[in-house]
CSV table of C-alpha atoms in Angstrom, one decimal:
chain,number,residue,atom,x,y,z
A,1,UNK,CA,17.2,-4.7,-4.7
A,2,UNK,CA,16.5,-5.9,-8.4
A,3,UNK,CA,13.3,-7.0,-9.1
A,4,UNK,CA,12.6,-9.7,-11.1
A,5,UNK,CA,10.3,-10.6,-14.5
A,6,UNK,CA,7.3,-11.0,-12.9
A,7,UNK,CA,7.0,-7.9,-10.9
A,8,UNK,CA,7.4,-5.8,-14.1
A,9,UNK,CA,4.0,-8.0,-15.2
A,10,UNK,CA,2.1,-7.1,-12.0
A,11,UNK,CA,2.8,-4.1,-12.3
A,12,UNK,CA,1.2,-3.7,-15.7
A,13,UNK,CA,-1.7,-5.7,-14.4
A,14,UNK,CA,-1.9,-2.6,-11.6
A,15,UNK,CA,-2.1,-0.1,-14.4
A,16,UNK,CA,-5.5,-0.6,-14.9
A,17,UNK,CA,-7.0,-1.1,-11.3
A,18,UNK,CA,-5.1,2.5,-10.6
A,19,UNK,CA,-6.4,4.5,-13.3
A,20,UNK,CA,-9.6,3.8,-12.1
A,21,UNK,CA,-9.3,4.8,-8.2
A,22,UNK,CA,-6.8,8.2,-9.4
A,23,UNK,CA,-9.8,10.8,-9.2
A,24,UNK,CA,-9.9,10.6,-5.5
A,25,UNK,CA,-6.6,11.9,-3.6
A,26,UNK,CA,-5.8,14.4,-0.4
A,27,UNK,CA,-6.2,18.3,0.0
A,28,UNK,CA,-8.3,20.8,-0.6
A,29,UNK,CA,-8.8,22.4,-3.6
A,30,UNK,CA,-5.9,20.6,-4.6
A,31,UNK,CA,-5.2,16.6,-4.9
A,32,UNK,CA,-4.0,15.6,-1.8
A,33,UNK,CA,-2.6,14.9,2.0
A,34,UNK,CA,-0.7,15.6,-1.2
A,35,UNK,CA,-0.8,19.1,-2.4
A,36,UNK,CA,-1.1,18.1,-6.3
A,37,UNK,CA,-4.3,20.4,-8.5
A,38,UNK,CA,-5.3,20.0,-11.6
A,39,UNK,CA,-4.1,23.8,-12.9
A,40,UNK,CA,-1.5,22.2,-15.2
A,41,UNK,CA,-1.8,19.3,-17.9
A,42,UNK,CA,1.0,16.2,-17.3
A,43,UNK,CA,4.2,17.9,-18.6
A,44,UNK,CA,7.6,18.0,-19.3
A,45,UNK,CA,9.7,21.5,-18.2
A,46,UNK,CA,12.7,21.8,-19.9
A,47,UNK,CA,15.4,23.1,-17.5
A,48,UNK,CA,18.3,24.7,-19.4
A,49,UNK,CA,21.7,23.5,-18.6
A,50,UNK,CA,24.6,25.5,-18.0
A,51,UNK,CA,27.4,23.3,-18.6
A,52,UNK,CA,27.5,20.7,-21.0
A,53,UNK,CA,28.9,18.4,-19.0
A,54,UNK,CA,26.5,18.4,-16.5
A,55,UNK,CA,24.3,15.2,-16.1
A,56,UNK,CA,20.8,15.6,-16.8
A,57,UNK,CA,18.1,13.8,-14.3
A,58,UNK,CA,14.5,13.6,-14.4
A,59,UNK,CA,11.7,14.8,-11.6
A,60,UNK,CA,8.5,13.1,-12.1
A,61,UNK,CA,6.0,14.7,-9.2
A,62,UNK,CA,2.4,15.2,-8.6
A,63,UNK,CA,2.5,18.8,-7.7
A,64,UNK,CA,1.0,21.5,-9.3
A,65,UNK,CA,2.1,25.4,-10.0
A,66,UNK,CA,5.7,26.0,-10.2
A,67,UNK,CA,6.6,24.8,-6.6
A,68,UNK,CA,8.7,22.0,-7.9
A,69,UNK,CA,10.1,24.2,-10.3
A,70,UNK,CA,11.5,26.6,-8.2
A,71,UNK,CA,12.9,23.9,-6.0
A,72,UNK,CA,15.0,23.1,-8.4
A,73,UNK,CA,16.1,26.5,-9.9
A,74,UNK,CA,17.5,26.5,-6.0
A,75,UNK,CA,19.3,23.6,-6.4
A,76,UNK,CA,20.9,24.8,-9.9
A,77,UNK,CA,21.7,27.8,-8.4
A,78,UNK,CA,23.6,25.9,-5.8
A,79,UNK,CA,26.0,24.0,-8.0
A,80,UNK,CA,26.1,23.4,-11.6
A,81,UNK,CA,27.1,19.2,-12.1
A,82,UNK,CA,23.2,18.4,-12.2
A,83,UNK,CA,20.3,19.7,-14.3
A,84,UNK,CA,17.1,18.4,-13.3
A,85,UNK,CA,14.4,17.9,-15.5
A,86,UNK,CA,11.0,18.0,-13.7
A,87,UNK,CA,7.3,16.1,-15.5
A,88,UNK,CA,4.7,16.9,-13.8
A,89,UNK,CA,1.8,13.9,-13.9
A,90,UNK,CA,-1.9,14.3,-13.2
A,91,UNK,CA,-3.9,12.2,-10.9
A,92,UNK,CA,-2.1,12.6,-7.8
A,93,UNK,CA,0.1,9.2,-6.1
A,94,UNK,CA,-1.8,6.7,-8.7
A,95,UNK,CA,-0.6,8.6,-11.9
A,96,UNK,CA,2.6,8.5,-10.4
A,97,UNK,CA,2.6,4.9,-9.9
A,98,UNK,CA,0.7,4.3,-13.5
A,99,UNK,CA,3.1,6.4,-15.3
A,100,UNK,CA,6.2,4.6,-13.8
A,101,UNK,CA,4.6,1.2,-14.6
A,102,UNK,CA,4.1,2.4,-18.3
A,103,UNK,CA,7.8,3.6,-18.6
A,104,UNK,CA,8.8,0.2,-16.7
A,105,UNK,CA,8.2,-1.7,-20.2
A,106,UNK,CA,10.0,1.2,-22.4
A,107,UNK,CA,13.2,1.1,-20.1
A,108,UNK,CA,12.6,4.9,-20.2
A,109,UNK,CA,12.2,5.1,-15.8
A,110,UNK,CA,12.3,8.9,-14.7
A,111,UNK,CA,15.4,9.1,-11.4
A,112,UNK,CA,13.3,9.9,-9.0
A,113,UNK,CA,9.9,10.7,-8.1
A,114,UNK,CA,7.2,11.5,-5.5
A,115,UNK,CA,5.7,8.2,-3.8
A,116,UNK,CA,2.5,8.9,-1.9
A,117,UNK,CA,3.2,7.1,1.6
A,118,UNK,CA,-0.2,5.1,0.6
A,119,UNK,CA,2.0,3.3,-1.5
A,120,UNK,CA,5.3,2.5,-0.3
A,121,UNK,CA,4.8,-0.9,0.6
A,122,UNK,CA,3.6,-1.6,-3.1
A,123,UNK,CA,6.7,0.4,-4.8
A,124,UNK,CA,9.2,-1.3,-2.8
A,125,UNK,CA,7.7,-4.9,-3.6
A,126,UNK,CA,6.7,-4.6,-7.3
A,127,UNK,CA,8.3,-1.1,-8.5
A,128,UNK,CA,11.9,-0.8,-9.6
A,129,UNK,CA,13.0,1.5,-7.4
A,130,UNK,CA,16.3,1.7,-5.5
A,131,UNK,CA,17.2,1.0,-2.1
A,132,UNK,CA,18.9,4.6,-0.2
A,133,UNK,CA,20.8,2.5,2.6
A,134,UNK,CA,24.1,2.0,0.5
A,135,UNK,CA,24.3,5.4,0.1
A,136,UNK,CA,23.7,6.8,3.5
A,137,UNK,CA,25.9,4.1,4.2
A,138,UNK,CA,28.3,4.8,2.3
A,139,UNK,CA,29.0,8.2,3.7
A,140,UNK,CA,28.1,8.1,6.5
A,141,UNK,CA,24.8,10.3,6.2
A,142,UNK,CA,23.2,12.1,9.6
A,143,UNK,CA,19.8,11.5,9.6
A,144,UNK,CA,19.8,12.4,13.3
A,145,UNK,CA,17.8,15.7,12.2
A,146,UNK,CA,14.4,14.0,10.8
A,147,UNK,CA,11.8,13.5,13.0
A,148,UNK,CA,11.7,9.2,13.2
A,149,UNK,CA,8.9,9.1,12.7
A,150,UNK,CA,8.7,10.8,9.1
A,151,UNK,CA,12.2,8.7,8.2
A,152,UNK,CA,10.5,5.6,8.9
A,153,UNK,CA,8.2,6.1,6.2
A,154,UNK,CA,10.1,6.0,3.6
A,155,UNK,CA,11.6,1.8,5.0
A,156,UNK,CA,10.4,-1.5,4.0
A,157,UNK,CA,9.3,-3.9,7.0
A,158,UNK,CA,12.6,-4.9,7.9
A,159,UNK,CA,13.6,-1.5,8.4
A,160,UNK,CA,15.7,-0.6,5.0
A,161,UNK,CA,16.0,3.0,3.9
A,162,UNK,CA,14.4,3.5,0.4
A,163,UNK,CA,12.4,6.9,0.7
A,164,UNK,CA,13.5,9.9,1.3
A,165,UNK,CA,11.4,12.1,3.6
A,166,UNK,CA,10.1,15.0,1.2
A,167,UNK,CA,6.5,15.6,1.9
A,168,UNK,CA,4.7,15.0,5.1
A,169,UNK,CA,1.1,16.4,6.2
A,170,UNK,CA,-1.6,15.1,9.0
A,171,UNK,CA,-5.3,15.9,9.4
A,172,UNK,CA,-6.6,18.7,11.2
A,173,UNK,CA,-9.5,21.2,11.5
A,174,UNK,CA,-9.1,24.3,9.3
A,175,UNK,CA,-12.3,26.5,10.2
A,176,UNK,CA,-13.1,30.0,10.0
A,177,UNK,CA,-12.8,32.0,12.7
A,178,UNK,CA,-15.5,34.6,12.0
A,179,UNK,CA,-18.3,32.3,12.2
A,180,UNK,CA,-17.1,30.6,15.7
A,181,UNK,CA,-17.4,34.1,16.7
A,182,UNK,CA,-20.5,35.0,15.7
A,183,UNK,CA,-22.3,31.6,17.5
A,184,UNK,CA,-19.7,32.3,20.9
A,185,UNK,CA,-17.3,29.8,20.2
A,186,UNK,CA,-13.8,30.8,21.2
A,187,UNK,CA,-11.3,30.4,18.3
A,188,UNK,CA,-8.6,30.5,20.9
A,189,UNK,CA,-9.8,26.8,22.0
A,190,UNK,CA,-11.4,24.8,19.7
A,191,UNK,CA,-12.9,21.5,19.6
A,192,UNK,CA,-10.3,18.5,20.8
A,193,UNK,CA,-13.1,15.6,20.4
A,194,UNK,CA,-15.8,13.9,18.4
A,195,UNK,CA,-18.7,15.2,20.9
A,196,UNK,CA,-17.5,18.7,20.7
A,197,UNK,CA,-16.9,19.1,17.2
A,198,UNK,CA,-20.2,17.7,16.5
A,199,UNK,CA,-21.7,20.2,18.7
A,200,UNK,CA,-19.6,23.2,17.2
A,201,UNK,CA,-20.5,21.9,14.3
A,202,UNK,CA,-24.3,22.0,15.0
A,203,UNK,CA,-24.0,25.4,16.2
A,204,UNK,CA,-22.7,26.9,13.6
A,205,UNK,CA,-24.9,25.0,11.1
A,206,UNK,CA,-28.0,27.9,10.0
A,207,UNK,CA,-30.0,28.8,6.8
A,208,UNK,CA,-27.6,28.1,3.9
A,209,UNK,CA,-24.5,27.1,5.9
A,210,UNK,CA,-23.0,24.6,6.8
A,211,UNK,CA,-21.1,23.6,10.3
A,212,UNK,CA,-18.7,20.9,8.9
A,213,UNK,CA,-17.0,18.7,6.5
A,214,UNK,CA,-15.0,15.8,6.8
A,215,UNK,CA,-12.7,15.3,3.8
A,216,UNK,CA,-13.9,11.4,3.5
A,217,UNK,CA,-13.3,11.2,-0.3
A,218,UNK,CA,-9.3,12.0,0.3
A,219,UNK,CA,-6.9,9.1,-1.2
A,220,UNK,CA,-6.4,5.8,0.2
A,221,UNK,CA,-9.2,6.0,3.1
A,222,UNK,CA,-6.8,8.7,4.7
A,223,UNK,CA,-9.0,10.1,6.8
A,224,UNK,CA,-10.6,7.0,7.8
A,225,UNK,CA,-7.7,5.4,9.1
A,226,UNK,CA,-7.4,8.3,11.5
A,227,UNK,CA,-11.3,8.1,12.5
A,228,UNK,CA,-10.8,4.1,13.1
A,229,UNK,CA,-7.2,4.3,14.4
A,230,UNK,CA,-8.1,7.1,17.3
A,231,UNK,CA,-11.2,5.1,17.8
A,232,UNK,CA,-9.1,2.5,19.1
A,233,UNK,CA,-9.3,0.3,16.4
A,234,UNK,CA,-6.9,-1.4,13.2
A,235,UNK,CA,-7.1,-1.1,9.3
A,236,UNK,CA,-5.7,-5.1,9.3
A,237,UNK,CA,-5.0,-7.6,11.0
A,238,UNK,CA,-1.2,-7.6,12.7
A,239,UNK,CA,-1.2,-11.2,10.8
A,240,UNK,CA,-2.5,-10.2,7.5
A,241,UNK,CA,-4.9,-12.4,7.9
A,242,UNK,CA,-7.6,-10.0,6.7
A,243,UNK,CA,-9.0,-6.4,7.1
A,244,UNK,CA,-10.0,-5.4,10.7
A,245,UNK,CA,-12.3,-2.5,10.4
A,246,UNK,CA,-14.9,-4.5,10.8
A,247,UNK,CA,-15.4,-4.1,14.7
A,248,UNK,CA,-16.8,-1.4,17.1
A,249,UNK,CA,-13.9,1.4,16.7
A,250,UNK,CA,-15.1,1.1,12.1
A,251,UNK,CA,-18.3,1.5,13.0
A,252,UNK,CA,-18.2,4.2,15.3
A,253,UNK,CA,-16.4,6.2,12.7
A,254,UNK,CA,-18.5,5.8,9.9
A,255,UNK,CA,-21.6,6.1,11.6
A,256,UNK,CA,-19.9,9.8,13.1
A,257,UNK,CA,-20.2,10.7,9.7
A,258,UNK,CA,-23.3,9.5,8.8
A,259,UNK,CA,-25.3,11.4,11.8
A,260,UNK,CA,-23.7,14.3,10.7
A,261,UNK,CA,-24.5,13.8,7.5
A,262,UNK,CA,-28.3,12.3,7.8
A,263,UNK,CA,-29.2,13.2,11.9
A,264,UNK,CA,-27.8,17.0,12.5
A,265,UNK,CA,-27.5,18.3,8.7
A,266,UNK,CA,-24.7,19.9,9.4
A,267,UNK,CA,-22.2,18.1,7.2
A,268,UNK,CA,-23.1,18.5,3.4
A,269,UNK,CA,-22.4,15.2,1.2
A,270,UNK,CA,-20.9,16.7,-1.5
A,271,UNK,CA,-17.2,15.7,-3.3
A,272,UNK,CA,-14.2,17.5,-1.8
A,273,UNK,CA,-13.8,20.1,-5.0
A,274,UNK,CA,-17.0,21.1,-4.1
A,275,UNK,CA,-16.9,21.4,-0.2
A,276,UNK,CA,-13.5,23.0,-0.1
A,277,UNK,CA,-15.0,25.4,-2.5
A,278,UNK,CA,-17.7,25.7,0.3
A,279,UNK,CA,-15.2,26.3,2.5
A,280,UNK,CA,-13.8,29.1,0.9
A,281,UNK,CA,-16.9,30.9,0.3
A,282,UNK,CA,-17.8,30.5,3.9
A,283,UNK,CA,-20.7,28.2,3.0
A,284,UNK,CA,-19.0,25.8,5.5
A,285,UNK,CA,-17.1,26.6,8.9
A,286,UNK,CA,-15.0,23.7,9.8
A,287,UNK,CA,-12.9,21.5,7.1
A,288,UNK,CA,-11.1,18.5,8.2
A,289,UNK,CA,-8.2,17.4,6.1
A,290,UNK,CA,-5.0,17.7,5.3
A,291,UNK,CA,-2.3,20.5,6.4
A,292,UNK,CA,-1.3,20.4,2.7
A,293,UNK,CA,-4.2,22.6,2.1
A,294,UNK,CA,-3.2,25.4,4.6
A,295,UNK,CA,-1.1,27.5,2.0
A,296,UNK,CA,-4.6,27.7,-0.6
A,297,UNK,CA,-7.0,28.1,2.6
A,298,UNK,CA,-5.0,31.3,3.7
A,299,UNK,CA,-4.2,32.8,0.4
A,300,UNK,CA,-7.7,32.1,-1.3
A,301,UNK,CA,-9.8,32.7,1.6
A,302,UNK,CA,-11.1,36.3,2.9
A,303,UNK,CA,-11.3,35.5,6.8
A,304,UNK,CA,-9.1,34.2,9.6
A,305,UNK,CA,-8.1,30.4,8.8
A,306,UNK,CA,-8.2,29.2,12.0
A,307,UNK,CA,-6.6,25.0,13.1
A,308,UNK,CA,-7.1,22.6,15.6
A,309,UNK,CA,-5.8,19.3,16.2
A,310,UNK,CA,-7.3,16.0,14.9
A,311,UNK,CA,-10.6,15.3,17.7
A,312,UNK,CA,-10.6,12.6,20.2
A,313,UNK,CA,-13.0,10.3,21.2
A,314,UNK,CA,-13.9,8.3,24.5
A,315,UNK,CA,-10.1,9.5,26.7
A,316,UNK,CA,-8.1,7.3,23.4
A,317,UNK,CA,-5.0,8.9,22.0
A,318,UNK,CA,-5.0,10.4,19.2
A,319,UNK,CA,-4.0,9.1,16.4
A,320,UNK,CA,-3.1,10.6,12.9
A,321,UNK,CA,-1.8,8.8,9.8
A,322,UNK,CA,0.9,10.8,7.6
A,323,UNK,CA,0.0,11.9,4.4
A,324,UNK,CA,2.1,13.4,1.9
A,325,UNK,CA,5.2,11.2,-0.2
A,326,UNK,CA,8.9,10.1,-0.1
A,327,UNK,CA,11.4,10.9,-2.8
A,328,UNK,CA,12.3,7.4,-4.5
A,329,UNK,CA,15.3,6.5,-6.6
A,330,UNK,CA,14.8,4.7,-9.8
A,331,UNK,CA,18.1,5.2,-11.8
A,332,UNK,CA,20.0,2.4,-13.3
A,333,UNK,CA,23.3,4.2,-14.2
A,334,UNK,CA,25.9,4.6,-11.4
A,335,UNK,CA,26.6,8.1,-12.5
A,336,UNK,CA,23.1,9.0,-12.8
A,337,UNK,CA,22.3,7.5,-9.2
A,338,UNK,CA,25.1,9.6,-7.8
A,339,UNK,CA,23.3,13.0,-9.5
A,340,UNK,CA,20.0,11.8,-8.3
A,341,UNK,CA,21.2,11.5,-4.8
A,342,UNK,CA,22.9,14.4,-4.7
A,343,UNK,CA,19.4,16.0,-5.7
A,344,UNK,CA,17.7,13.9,-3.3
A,345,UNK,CA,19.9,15.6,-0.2
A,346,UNK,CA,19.3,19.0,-1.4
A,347,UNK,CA,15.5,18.4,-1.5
A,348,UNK,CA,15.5,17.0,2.0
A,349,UNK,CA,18.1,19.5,3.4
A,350,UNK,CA,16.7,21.9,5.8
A,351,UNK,CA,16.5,24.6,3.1
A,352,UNK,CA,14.5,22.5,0.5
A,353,UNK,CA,12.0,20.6,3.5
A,354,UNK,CA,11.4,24.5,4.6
A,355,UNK,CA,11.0,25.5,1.0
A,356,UNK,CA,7.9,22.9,0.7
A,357,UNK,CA,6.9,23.5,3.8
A,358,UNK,CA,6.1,27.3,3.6
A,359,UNK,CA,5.1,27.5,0.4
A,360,UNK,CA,2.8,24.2,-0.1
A,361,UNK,CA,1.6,23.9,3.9
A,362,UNK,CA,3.3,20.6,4.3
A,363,UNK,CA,5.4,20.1,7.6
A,364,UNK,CA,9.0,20.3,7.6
A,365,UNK,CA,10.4,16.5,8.0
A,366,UNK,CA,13.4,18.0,10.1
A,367,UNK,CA,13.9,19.0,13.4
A,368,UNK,CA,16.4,21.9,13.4
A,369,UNK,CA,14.2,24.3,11.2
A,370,UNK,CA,11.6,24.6,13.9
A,371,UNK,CA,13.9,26.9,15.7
A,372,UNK,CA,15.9,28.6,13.1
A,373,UNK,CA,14.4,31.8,12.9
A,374,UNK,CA,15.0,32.6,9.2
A,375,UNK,CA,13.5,29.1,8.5
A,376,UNK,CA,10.1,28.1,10.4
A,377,UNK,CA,11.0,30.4,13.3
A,378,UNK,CA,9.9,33.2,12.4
A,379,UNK,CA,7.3,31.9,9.3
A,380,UNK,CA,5.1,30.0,12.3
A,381,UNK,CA,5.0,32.9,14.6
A,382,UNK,CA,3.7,34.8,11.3
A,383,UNK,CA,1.2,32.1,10.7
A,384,UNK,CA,0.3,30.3,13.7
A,385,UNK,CA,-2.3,27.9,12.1
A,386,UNK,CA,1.1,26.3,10.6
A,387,UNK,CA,2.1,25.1,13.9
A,388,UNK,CA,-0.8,22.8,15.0
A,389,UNK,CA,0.0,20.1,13.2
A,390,UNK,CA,3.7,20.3,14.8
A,391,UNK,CA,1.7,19.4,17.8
A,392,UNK,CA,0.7,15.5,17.1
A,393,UNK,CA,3.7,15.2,15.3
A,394,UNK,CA,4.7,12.5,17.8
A,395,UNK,CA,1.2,10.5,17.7
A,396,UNK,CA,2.0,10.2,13.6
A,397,UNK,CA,1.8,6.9,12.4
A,398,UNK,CA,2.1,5.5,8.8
A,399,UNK,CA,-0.5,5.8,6.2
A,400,UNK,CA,-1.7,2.2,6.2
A,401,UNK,CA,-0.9,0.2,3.4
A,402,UNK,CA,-2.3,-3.0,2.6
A,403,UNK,CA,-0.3,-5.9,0.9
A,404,UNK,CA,-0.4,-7.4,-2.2
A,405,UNK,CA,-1.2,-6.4,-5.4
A,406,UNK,CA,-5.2,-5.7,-4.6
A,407,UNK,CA,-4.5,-2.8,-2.0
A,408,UNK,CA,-5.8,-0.1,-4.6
A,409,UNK,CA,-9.0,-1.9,-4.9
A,410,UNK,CA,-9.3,-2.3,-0.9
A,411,UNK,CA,-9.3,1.4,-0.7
A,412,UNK,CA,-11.9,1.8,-3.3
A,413,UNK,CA,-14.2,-0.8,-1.5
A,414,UNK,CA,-14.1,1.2,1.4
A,415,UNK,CA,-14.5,4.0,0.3
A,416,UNK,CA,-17.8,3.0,-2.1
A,417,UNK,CA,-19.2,1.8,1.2
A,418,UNK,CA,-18.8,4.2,3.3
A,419,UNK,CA,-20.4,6.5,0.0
A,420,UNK,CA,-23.0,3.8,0.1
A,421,UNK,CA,-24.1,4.2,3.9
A,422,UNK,CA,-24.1,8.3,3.9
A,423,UNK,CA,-26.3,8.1,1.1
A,424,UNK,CA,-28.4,5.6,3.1
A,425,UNK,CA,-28.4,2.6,0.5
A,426,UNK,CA,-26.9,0.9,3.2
A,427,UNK,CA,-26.8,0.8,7.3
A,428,UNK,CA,-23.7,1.1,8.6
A,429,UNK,CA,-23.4,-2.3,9.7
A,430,UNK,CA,-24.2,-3.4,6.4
A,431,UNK,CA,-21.7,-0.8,4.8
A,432,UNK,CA,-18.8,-2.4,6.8
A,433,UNK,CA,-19.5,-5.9,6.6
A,434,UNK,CA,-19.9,-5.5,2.9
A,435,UNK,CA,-16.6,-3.9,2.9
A,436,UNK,CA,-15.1,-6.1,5.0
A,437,UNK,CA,-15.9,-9.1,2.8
A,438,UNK,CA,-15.6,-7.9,0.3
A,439,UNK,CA,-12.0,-6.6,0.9
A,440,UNK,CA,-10.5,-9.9,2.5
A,441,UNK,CA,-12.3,-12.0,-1.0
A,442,UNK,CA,-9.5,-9.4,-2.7
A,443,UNK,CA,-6.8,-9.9,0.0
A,444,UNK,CA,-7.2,-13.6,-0.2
């Protein structure tokens, strides 16, 4: 779909309002639902190319260490008419979406990157990214094997294909099954709602440690969504006529957090570098985020990782937003588009999704890997904490996005509010009402 003058010029406009909400994003330790840390400087990695005929394509991702990287040295060593160059951006989804609005104006686009789900509804209406359903078309491509609900995901309203399913993680409850032992909770069944976490989270709160922490600060209200969502409650209106988080179900989850917080002392208010480093150190025995953090929680940590699915509250389904990003398309050049999509397959074969899966903690967007042994058959019987999240794979809904140009600044409303009412500046009605208005005078 082309997009037209002024498109380009909102998008500038954005670059601004994004570079101030990019210190924020998911995972522990790391920058995201979306598995990105701050270990390596915004780069370019030369990939050597083996033929000089091959056509060259460039990666621009979010993710740190050499997972990327190694990706693609797979995908080189699986045919040799591509070379991929990978950059590597700071600041999580918003870099991404800064860097390509930058480029937009130099006519020097990278061909594909990663798009935080928070933001697929804004790069399809204002970036200049490429629509996937001629090419799936076109050949006919079986995407029988994703799970739906990761594929839709990637799709404008009207159901188009433009993302492709790379990167997909929900919340859940890491915590530490040594201290659950020690105050006679079982780690074979852990908490499955608010009231019970709470109360785990009171039990195992003592001296200098805390029982719990939720990972509020992640990207894009993330975890909020969830708390609002399984509440029984809406980030918008179905109408767009404004925000809808200001009702019973958005009060009840912030003010969870805030007697946690304020009432029981068992929740520290710290940022998330901080309380996953808690974590870690076993300063804190439950941590609710992302599954993108499972891989650094198991290899950093020197106990039992233990995870539950995201808690219930009042007999309501659950409900759990996706984290985690799509692959999008942005070359111009027919030959170049074929290259990238060839890339784009490989990524999201079973091979690649298992590949990011095992080694970043991110679930696998396909089906069949679950029971291939020398996939995720024989990995999740290794690591069982890898498989709750595999449980509410079928309450998963998308990672809310709200329209226009202003959604970056909605999410940093919210979020300051919800800052603002655990630090007690404000009641929590007061917090969401501010919010509320706040966030519709934008949407408006």
């Amino acid at each position: 779909m082309k997009k037209n003058i002024y498109s380009f010029l909102l998008c500038l406009m954005m670059v601004f309002v994004l570079a101030a909400c990019g210190n924020t994003s998911e995972g522990a330790s790391s920058n995201e639902a979306d598995g990105s840390n701050d270990q390596s400087s915004s780069s370019d990695v030369e990939t050597s190319s083996e033929s000089s005929d091959a056509i060259e394509i460039e990666f621009m991702h979010m993710h740190g260490g050499d997972i990327v990287e190694r990706l693609v040295e797979q995908y080189h060593e699986a045919q040799d008419e591509v070379r991929v160059k990978t950059t590597f951006v700071e600041g999580s989804y918003e870099g991404i979406v800064e860097q390509v609005q930058m480029r937009a104006t130099t006519g020097s686009l990278p061909d594909v990157i990663t798009n935080g789900h928070v933001y697929t509804r804004f790069a399809i209406d204002t970036l200049p990214v490429i629509s996937l359903q001629s090419f799936m078309d076109e050949e006919n491509y079986d995407t029988s094997d994703f799970f739906p609900s990761m594929l839709t995901l990637g799709q404008s309203d009207d159901g188009e294909q433009y993302g492709m399913p790379f990167a997909v993680s929900t919340p859940v409850v890491y915590f530490n099954e040594d201290h659950f032992e020690e105050v006679g909770l079982d780690p074979n069944n852990p908490p499955q709602t608010w009231d019970e976490l709470r109360e785990a989270a009171e039990k195992l709160t003592f001296d200098d440690r805390y029982g719990i922490y939720f990972d509020y600060q992640i990207t894009g209200n993330w975890l909020y969504q969830a708390m609002v969502e399984t509440a029984g409650g809406q980030m918008m209106e179905e109408d767009l006529s404004g925000v809808a988080f200001d009702t019973d179900a958005g009060r009840k989850a912030l003010q969870y957090w805030v007697d946690l917080v304020n009432e029981d002392k068992s929740m520290p208010n710290i940022d998330r570098t901080q309380a996953s480093q808690s974590f870690l150190s076993g300063n804190t025995s439950m941590f609710v985020t992302t599954t993108a953090s499972l891989t650094s929680f198991r290899t950093q940590s020197d106990f039992e990782v233990g995870t539950a699915v995201f808690p219930t509250v009042d007999g309501l389904p659950r409900v759990v937003p996706a984290g985690g990003n799509n692959l999008f398309m942005l070359s111009v050049e027919p030959e170049k588009q074929a290259a990238t999509w060839d890339f784009m397959k490989f990524a999201a074969s079973a091979e690649g999704t298992t590949f990011i899966a095992q080694e970043i903690g991110y679930m696998v967007t396909r089906q069949s890997p679950l029971d291939e042994a020398s996939l995720m058959g024989d990995f999740l019987e290794e690591v069982p904490a890898a498989k709750v999240t595999y449980d509410q794979v079928d309450e998963m809904v998308p990672w809310y996005n709200f329209p226009g140009s202003a959604g970056s600044r909605v999410y940093q409303i919210v979020q300051d509010n919800i800052q603002a009412a655990l630090l007690q500046q404000k009641t929590v009605d007061e917090a969401i009402t501010d919010a509320a208005k706040q966030a519709n005078e934008l949407l408006n």
